[in-house]
Coordinates of C-alpha atoms in Angstrom, one line a residue:
X1 CA 11.9 43.4 -17.2
X2 CA 9.1 43.7 -14.6
X3 CA 9.5 45.8 -11.5
X4 CA 9.6 42.6 -9.3
X5 CA 12.6 41.4 -11.2
X6 CA 14.6 44.6 -10.5
X7 CA 17.1 44.6 -7.7
X8 CA 16.0 46.3 -4.4
X9 CA 18.3 49.3 -5.0
X10 CA 16.7 49.9 -8.4
X11 CA 13.3 49.7 -6.8
X12 CA 14.2 52.2 -4.1
X13 CA 15.4 54.6 -6.8
X14 CA 12.6 54.0 -9.2
X15 CA 10.3 56.5 -7.4
X16 CA 11.7 59.9 -6.7
X17 CA 11.6 60.7 -2.9
X18 CA 9.4 63.7 -2.0
X19 CA 11.3 66.6 -0.4
X20 CA 11.3 66.7 3.4
X21 CA 8.8 69.3 4.8
X22 CA 9.8 71.7 7.6
X23 CA 7.3 73.7 9.5
X24 CA 8.6 76.9 11.1
X25 CA 6.4 78.3 13.9
X26 CA 7.1 81.8 15.5
X27 CA 5.1 84.8 16.3
X28 CA 7.8 87.1 14.8
X29 CA 7.6 87.5 11.1
X30 CA 11.3 88.4 10.7
X31 CA 12.3 85.1 12.4
X32 CA 10.2 83.1 10.0
X33 CA 11.6 85.0 7.0
X34 CA 15.2 84.4 8.3
X35 CA 14.5 80.6 8.6
X36 CA 12.9 80.6 5.1
X37 CA 16.0 82.2 3.7
X38 CA 18.3 79.9 5.5
X39 CA 16.7 76.7 4.0
X40 CA 15.9 78.1 0.6
X41 CA 18.8 76.3 -1.1
X42 CA 18.6 73.1 1.0
X43 CA 16.0 71.4 -1.1
X44 CA 13.5 71.2 1.8
X45 CA 9.9 72.3 1.5
X46 CA 9.2 75.1 3.9
X47 CA 5.9 75.9 5.7
X48 CA 5.3 78.7 8.2
X49 CA 2.8 79.4 10.9
X50 CA 2.5 82.5 13.1
X51 CA 1.8 80.8 16.4
X52 CA 0.9 77.4 17.9
X53 CA -2.7 77.4 16.9
X54 CA -1.9 78.1 13.3
X55 CA 0.8 75.5 13.5
X56 CA -1.6 72.8 14.6
X57 CA -3.9 73.8 11.7
X58 CA -1.0 73.3 9.2
X59 CA -0.2 70.0 10.7
X60 CA -3.8 68.8 10.3
X61 CA -3.6 69.5 6.5
X62 CA 0.0 68.9 5.6
X63 CA 2.5 66.0 5.9
X64 CA 5.4 67.5 8.0
X65 CA 8.7 65.8 8.9
X66 CA 10.3 68.4 11.2
X67 CA 9.1 71.3 13.3
X68 CA 11.1 74.3 14.4
X69 CA 9.2 76.3 17.0
X70 CA 9.9 79.3 19.1
X71 CA 9.5 78.9 22.9
X72 CA 7.9 82.3 23.7
X73 CA 4.7 82.9 21.8
X74 CA 1.5 84.6 22.9
X75 CA -1.5 82.4 23.4
X76 CA 0.2 79.0 23.1
X77 CA 3.8 78.5 24.2
X78 CA 6.3 76.5 22.1
X79 CA 6.3 73.8 24.8
X80 CA 2.5 73.6 24.7
X81 CA 2.4 73.5 20.8
X82 CA 5.1 70.8 20.6
X83 CA 3.3 68.7 23.3
X84 CA 0.1 68.8 21.3
X85 CA 2.0 67.9 18.2
X86 CA 3.6 65.0 20.0
X87 CA 0.2 63.6 20.9
X88 CA -1.2 63.7 17.4
X89 CA 1.9 63.3 15.2
X90 CA 4.6 61.5 17.3
X91 CA 6.8 60.7 14.4
X92 CA 7.5 64.3 13.5
X93 CA 11.0 65.7 14.6
X94 CA 10.7 68.6 17.1
X95 CA 13.3 71.3 17.5
X96 CA 12.9 74.3 20.0
X97 CA 14.2 77.8 19.6
X98 CA 14.9 79.4 22.9
X99 CA 16.8 82.3 24.6
X100 CA 19.3 82.0 27.3
X101 CA 16.8 83.4 29.8
X102 CA 14.4 80.4 29.1
X103 CA 16.6 77.6 30.3
X104 CA 14.2 76.4 33.0
X105 CA 11.2 76.4 30.7
X106 CA 13.4 74.8 28.0
X107 CA 14.2 71.9 30.3
X108 CA 10.4 71.5 31.1
X109 CA 9.6 71.5 27.4
X110 CA 12.2 68.8 26.6
X111 CA 10.7 66.6 29.3
X112 CA 7.2 67.3 28.3
X113 CA 7.3 67.4 24.5
X114 CA 10.3 65.1 24.0
X115 CA 12.2 67.7 22.1
X116 CA 14.9 66.2 19.9
X117 CA 17.1 69.3 20.0
X118 CA 17.0 72.9 21.3
X119 CA 18.8 75.8 19.6
X120 CA 19.6 79.0 21.3
X121 CA 18.9 82.4 19.8
X122 CA 20.6 83.9 18.0
X123 CA 21.5 80.7 16.1
X124 CA 24.5 80.0 13.9
X125 CA 23.2 79.3 10.4
X126 CA 25.7 76.6 9.7
X127 CA 25.0 74.9 13.1
X128 CA 21.2 75.1 12.4
X129 CA 21.6 73.6 9.0
X130 CA 23.8 70.8 10.4
X131 CA 21.2 70.0 13.2
X132 CA 18.3 69.9 10.7
X133 CA 20.3 67.8 8.2
X134 CA 21.3 65.3 10.9
X135 CA 17.7 65.1 12.2
X136 CA 16.3 64.5 8.7
X137 CA 19.0 62.0 7.9
X138 CA 17.5 59.8 10.5
X139 CA 14.1 60.4 9.0
X140 CA 15.5 59.5 5.6
X141 CA 16.8 56.2 6.9
X142 CA 13.4 55.5 8.5
X143 CA 11.7 56.3 5.2
X144 CA 14.0 54.1 3.3
X145 CA 13.4 51.3 5.8
X146 CA 9.7 51.7 5.4
X147 CA 10.1 51.7 1.6
X148 CA 12.4 48.7 1.8
X149 CA 9.9 46.8 3.9
X150 CA 7.3 47.6 1.4
X151 CA 9.4 46.3 -1.4
X152 CA 10.2 43.2 0.5
X153 CA 6.5 42.6 1.1
X154 CA 5.7 43.0 -2.5
X155 CA 8.6 40.7 -3.5
X156 CA 7.5 38.1 -0.9
X157 CA 4.0 38.3 -2.3
X158 CA 5.3 37.9 -5.8
X159 CA 7.5 35.1 -4.8
X160 CA 4.7 33.2 -3.1
X161 CA 2.7 33.7 -6.4
X162 CA 5.6 32.5 -8.5
X163 CA 6.2 29.5 -6.2
X164 CA 2.5 28.4 -6.4
X165 CA 2.7 28.9 -10.2
X166 CA 5.9 26.9 -10.2
X167 CA 4.4 24.2 -8.1
X168 CA 1.4 23.9 -10.4
X169 CA 3.7 23.7 -13.4
X170 CA 5.9 21.2 -11.8
X171 CA 2.9 19.1 -10.8
X172 CA 1.5 19.4 -14.3
X173 CA 4.9 18.4 -15.8
X174 CA 5.3 15.6 -13.4
X175 CA 1.8 14.2 -14.3
X176 CA 2.7 14.5 -18.0
X177 CA 5.9 12.7 -17.4
X178 CA 4.3 10.0 -15.3
X179 CA 1.7 9.6 -18.1
X180 CA 4.4 9.3 -20.7
X181 CA 6.4 6.9 -18.5
X182 CA 3.3 4.8 -18.2
X183 CA 2.7 4.8 -21.9
X184 CA 6.4 3.9 -22.5
X185 CA 6.2 1.2 -20.0
X186 CA 3.1 -0.2 -21.6
X187 CA 4.8 -0.1 -25.1
X188 CA 7.9 -1.7 -23.6
X189 CA 5.9 -4.5 -22.1
X190 CA 4.1 -5.0 -25.5
X191 CA 7.4 -5.2 -27.3
X192 CA 8.8 -7.5 -24.7
X193 CA 5.8 -9.8 -25.0
X194 CA 6.0 -9.6 -28.8
X195 CA 9.7 -10.4 -28.6
X196 CA 9.1 -13.5 -26.4
X197 CA 6.2 -14.5 -28.5
X198 CA 8.4 -14.4 -31.6
X199 CA 11.0 -16.4 -29.8
X200 CA 8.4 -19.0 -28.9
X201 CA 7.3 -19.3 -32.5
X202 CA 10.9 -20.1 -33.5
X203 CA 10.9 -22.7 -30.6
X204 CA 7.8 -24.2 -31.9
X205 CA 9.2 -24.5 -35.4
X206 CA 12.3 -26.2 -34.0
X207 CA 10.2 -28.7 -32.2
X208 CA 8.1 -29.3 -35.3
X209 CA 11.3 -30.0 -37.3
X210 CA 12.7 -32.3 -34.6
X211 CA 9.5 -34.2 -34.2
X212 CA 9.9 -34.4 -30.5
X213 CA 7.5 -33.8 -27.7
X214 CA 5.8 -30.4 -27.7
X215 CA 6.7 -27.9 -25.0
X216 CA 10.3 -29.2 -24.5
X217 CA 11.9 -25.9 -25.2
X218 CA 9.6 -24.0 -22.8
X219 CA 10.2 -26.5 -20.0
X220 CA 14.0 -26.1 -20.5
X221 CA 13.7 -22.3 -20.6
X222 CA 11.6 -22.1 -17.4
X223 CA 13.7 -24.5 -15.4
X224 CA 16.9 -22.6 -16.5
X225 CA 15.4 -19.3 -15.5
X226 CA 14.4 -20.7 -12.0
X227 CA 18.0 -22.0 -11.5
X228 CA 19.3 -18.6 -12.4
X229 CA 16.9 -16.9 -9.9
X230 CA 18.0 -19.5 -7.3
X231 CA 21.6 -18.4 -7.9
X232 CA 20.5 -14.8 -7.5
X233 CA 21.6 -13.7 -11.0
X234 CA 20.3 -10.3 -12.3
X235 CA 17.0 -10.1 -14.1
X236 CA 18.8 -9.3 -17.4
X237 CA 20.9 -12.5 -17.0
X238 CA 17.9 -14.6 -16.2
X239 CA 16.0 -13.2 -19.2
X240 CA 18.9 -14.0 -21.6
X241 CA 19.1 -17.6 -20.0
X242 CA 15.3 -18.0 -20.6
X243 CA 15.5 -16.9 -24.2
X244 CA 18.5 -19.2 -24.8
X245 CA 16.5 -22.1 -23.4
X246 CA 13.7 -21.4 -25.8
X247 CA 16.1 -21.4 -28.7
X248 CA 18.7 -23.9 -27.5
X249 CA 17.9 -26.3 -30.3
X250 CA 17.7 -23.9 -33.3
X251 CA 20.9 -25.3 -34.7
X252 CA 19.2 -28.7 -35.2
X253 CA 17.1 -27.5 -38.0
X254 CA 20.0 -28.2 -40.4
X255 CA 20.6 -31.7 -39.2
X256 CA 19.4 -34.8 -41.2
X257 CA 16.0 -36.1 -40.3
X258 CA 17.4 -39.6 -39.5
X259 CA 19.9 -38.0 -37.1
X260 CA 17.3 -35.8 -35.3
X261 CA 15.1 -38.9 -34.8
X262 CA 17.8 -40.7 -32.9
X263 CA 18.6 -40.5 -29.2
X264 CA 22.2 -39.5 -28.3
X265 CA 23.1 -43.0 -27.1
X266 CA 22.0 -44.5 -30.5
X267 CA 24.2 -42.3 -32.6
X268 CA 27.4 -43.5 -34.2
X269 CA 30.7 -41.7 -33.6
X270 CA 30.4 -40.0 -37.1
X271 CA 26.8 -39.0 -36.3
X272 CA 27.9 -37.6 -33.0
X273 CA 30.6 -35.5 -34.6
X274 CA 28.0 -34.0 -37.0
X275 CA 25.5 -33.5 -34.0
X276 CA 28.2 -31.7 -32.0
X277 CA 28.2 -28.9 -34.6
X278 CA 24.6 -27.8 -33.9
X279 CA 25.4 -25.4 -31.0
X280 CA 27.8 -23.4 -33.2
X281 CA 25.3 -23.4 -36.0
X282 CA 22.6 -22.1 -33.6
X283 CA 24.8 -19.2 -32.7
X284 CA 25.5 -18.5 -36.4
X285 CA 21.7 -18.6 -37.1
X286 CA 21.2 -15.7 -34.6
X287 CA 24.2 -13.7 -35.7
X288 CA 22.1 -10.9 -37.3
X289 CA 19.8 -10.4 -34.4
X290 CA 21.4 -7.9 -32.1
X291 CA 19.0 -8.5 -29.2
X292 CA 19.8 -12.2 -29.2
X293 CA 23.6 -12.0 -29.1
X294 CA 23.9 -12.8 -25.4
X295 CA 21.5 -15.7 -25.8
X296 CA 23.4 -16.9 -28.8
X297 CA 26.6 -17.2 -26.9
X298 CA 24.9 -19.3 -24.2
X299 CA 23.5 -21.6 -27.0
X300 CA 27.0 -22.2 -28.5
X301 CA 28.4 -23.3 -25.1
X302 CA 25.3 -25.3 -23.8
X303 CA 27.1 -28.7 -24.2
X304 CA 30.5 -27.6 -22.7
X305 CA 31.4 -29.8 -19.7
X306 CA 32.8 -28.6 -16.4
X307 CA 35.7 -31.1 -16.8
X308 CA 36.5 -29.8 -20.3
X309 CA 35.4 -32.8 -22.2
X310 CA 32.4 -31.1 -23.9
X311 CA 31.8 -29.5 -27.3
X312 CA 32.4 -27.4 -29.4
X313 CA 35.2 -25.4 -27.9
X314 CA 36.4 -27.8 -25.0
X315 CA 35.8 -25.1 -22.4
X316 CA 36.1 -26.0 -18.7
X317 CA 35.1 -24.7 -15.3
X318 CA 34.6 -20.9 -15.1
X319 CA 35.5 -20.5 -18.8
X320 CA 32.0 -21.7 -19.6
X321 CA 29.4 -18.9 -19.3
X322 CA 27.3 -19.3 -16.2
X323 CA 24.2 -19.3 -18.4
X324 CA 25.5 -22.2 -20.4
X325 CA 26.3 -24.2 -17.3
X326 CA 22.7 -23.7 -16.1
X327 CA 21.3 -24.5 -19.6
X328 CA 23.4 -27.7 -19.7
X329 CA 21.7 -29.1 -16.6
X330 CA 18.1 -27.8 -17.6
X331 CA 18.4 -29.3 -21.0
X332 CA 19.8 -32.6 -19.9
X333 CA 17.2 -33.0 -17.1
X334 CA 14.2 -32.5 -19.5
X335 CA 15.9 -34.6 -22.3
X336 CA 16.4 -37.5 -20.0
X337 CA 12.7 -37.5 -19.0
X338 CA 11.7 -37.2 -22.7
X339 CA 13.9 -40.0 -23.9
X340 CA 16.0 -37.7 -26.0
X341 CA 19.4 -38.8 -24.5
X342 CA 18.7 -42.5 -23.7
X343 CA 16.9 -45.2 -25.5
X344 CA 13.8 -44.7 -23.4
X345 CA 12.3 -41.9 -21.1
X346 CA 13.6 -41.7 -17.5
X347 CA 11.5 -41.2 -14.5
X348 CA 11.9 -37.8 -12.7
X349 CA 13.7 -39.1 -9.6
X350 CA 16.2 -41.1 -11.8
X351 CA 16.7 -38.0 -13.9
X352 CA 17.6 -35.9 -10.8
X353 CA 19.9 -38.7 -9.6
X354 CA 21.6 -38.7 -13.0
X355 CA 22.2 -34.9 -12.8
X356 CA 23.7 -35.4 -9.2
X357 CA 26.2 -38.0 -10.4
X358 CA 27.5 -35.5 -13.0
X359 CA 28.7 -33.1 -10.3
X360 CA 32.3 -31.8 -10.9
X361 CA 32.4 -33.8 -14.1
X362 CA 29.7 -32.8 -16.6
X363 CA 28.2 -30.1 -14.3
X364 CA 29.2 -27.1 -12.2
X365 CA 28.6 -28.3 -8.5
X366 CA 27.2 -24.9 -7.5
X367 CA 24.6 -25.0 -10.4
X368 CA 23.8 -28.7 -9.4
X369 CA 23.1 -27.4 -5.9
X370 CA 20.8 -24.7 -7.2
X371 CA 19.1 -27.2 -9.6
X372 CA 18.4 -29.6 -6.6
X373 CA 17.0 -26.6 -4.6
X374 CA 14.6 -25.8 -7.5
X375 CA 13.4 -29.4 -8.3
X376 CA 13.1 -30.1 -4.6
X377 CA 10.5 -27.4 -4.1
X378 CA 6.9 -28.5 -4.1
X379 CA 5.1 -27.4 -7.2
X380 CA 3.2 -24.2 -6.6
X381 CA -0.5 -24.6 -6.3
X382 CA -2.5 -23.2 -9.2
X383 CA -3.7 -19.7 -8.7
X384 CA -7.2 -20.6 -9.8
X385 CA -9.2 -23.4 -11.1
X386 CA -9.4 -24.3 -14.8
X387 CA -12.1 -25.2 -17.2
X388 CA -12.1 -26.9 -20.6
X389 CA -13.8 -24.9 -23.2
X390 CA -14.7 -25.1 -26.9
X391 CA -13.2 -22.5 -29.2
X392 CA -16.7 -21.1 -30.0
X393 CA -17.0 -20.1 -26.3
X394 CA -13.7 -18.3 -26.1
X395 CA -13.8 -14.6 -25.2
X396 CA -11.2 -11.8 -25.4
X397 CA -9.1 -11.6 -22.2
X398 CA -9.3 -15.2 -21.2
X399 CA -6.0 -16.8 -20.0
X400 CA -4.8 -20.2 -20.9
X401 CA -4.4 -22.5 -17.9
X402 CA -2.3 -25.1 -19.9
X403 CA -0.2 -25.1 -23.0
X404 CA -2.4 -25.3 -26.2
X405 CA -1.0 -28.3 -28.1
X406 CA -2.1 -29.8 -31.4
X407 CA -0.5 -32.7 -33.2
X408 CA 2.4 -32.7 -30.7
X409 CA 3.1 -29.0 -31.4
X410 CA 2.6 -26.2 -28.9
X411 CA 0.5 -23.5 -30.4
X412 CA 0.3 -21.2 -27.5
X413 CA 2.0 -21.3 -24.1
X414 CA 0.3 -21.5 -20.7
X415 CA -0.7 -18.1 -19.2
X416 CA -1.1 -16.5 -22.7
X417 CA -4.0 -14.0 -22.8
X418 CA -6.3 -14.4 -25.8
X419 CA -7.3 -11.6 -28.1
X420 CA -9.7 -11.4 -31.0
X421 CA -7.0 -12.3 -33.5
X422 CA -5.8 -15.4 -31.6
X423 CA -9.4 -16.7 -31.1
X424 CA -10.0 -16.3 -34.8
X425 CA -6.7 -18.2 -35.6
X426 CA -7.6 -21.0 -33.1
X427 CA -11.0 -21.5 -34.8
X428 CA -9.5 -21.5 -38.2
X429 CA -6.9 -24.1 -37.2
X430 CA -9.7 -26.4 -35.9
X431 CA -11.6 -26.0 -39.2
X432 CA -8.5 -26.7 -41.3
X433 CA -7.5 -29.7 -39.1
X434 CA -10.9 -31.1 -38.6
X435 CA -10.1 -31.9 -35.0
X436 CA -11.4 -29.9 -31.9
X437 CA -8.7 -28.6 -29.6
X438 CA -8.5 -29.2 -25.9
X439 CA -8.5 -25.6 -24.5
X440 CA -8.1 -25.1 -20.8
X441 CA -8.9 -21.6 -19.4
X442 CA -8.0 -20.2 -16.0
X443 CA -11.0 -19.6 -13.7
X444 CA -10.6 -17.2 -10.9

């Protein structure tokens, strides 16, 4: 343990205190001898001087804590000696030895030399020891106070140093954590993009199997997410609804080709019963994927009606998950325009009106209101211009301004940033297919 770590009491006791030094000044040798004998067993260090001049010389060379001086001395009186000592060493305790006949000069000496005490001759030994002990007790307190102040100053200095060191360490650690968090955020974003990309691949496969218009699943997903945001659902809920929109038709993969090719109004009752099983099959297809369980539940209930006449579980009202209620409207709206529900495609205004007429029957009225608010907003102006490019001119970092579609299948979604691998795959696809792709790139 370092000295700075010790408690203050231990620091005060760590260094032995030097003995107090007493200077006895008198022109009579027997008086000096008596005083030396008196303090011999007290533990004090005793110095003697035979007169005032000799006393000043001792003071100039030794550290003295207390002076005992006789009043009557030849050459320099005790009052003169103690006055000179006061001027040069004011912290020394001064005691005057005086006789009864010297009372007037004693008073003058007290006033002139600021004498702490005076002791009459002949003195009482016990009284003399008590007076000196009390005087030096005050000195001891002063010494301990000075020592304590020194310790506090050292500890404050060390504390400042430790604080600076701690601040540097905290700053260094914070920077390291921020760097780590930044790296984790970047990795998380990559994983999230990879996850969404994988989901979009599934959606493309579904559309290829269904033989319908490319990009339908993405349109449903984006509209459903916009409605969720209009309803102020959480980001997590909106993300689940978006993913469910991309995968809403995954259960159709197991349906017969002839059934998939038909619009809903063209199906027979038997075919509709078979068709009604695809939402549950879609949930089952995602059963083993833990991160898609929330989306899978929404897919199962996407065709439940608000009035309870939907499928597969005949849920009604608030029994239907909010995401499924949203997905129902988004899917029907895009399907109406694509001709997937009726025998021919429906114009956008007519599709909107069709959704409105389903309020409180097929659709949740609150979700209808949110849908109308979304489709009623003017389409956002593009952030930048676009330019059609050949695949040979593509560069890493370019961003698609439109969905990349080939043979009715969406290869890459709008806003996708191209990397070297994707550019190579696009070129390879063109070579294999023998048809140049229409590639639109954002221009800032």
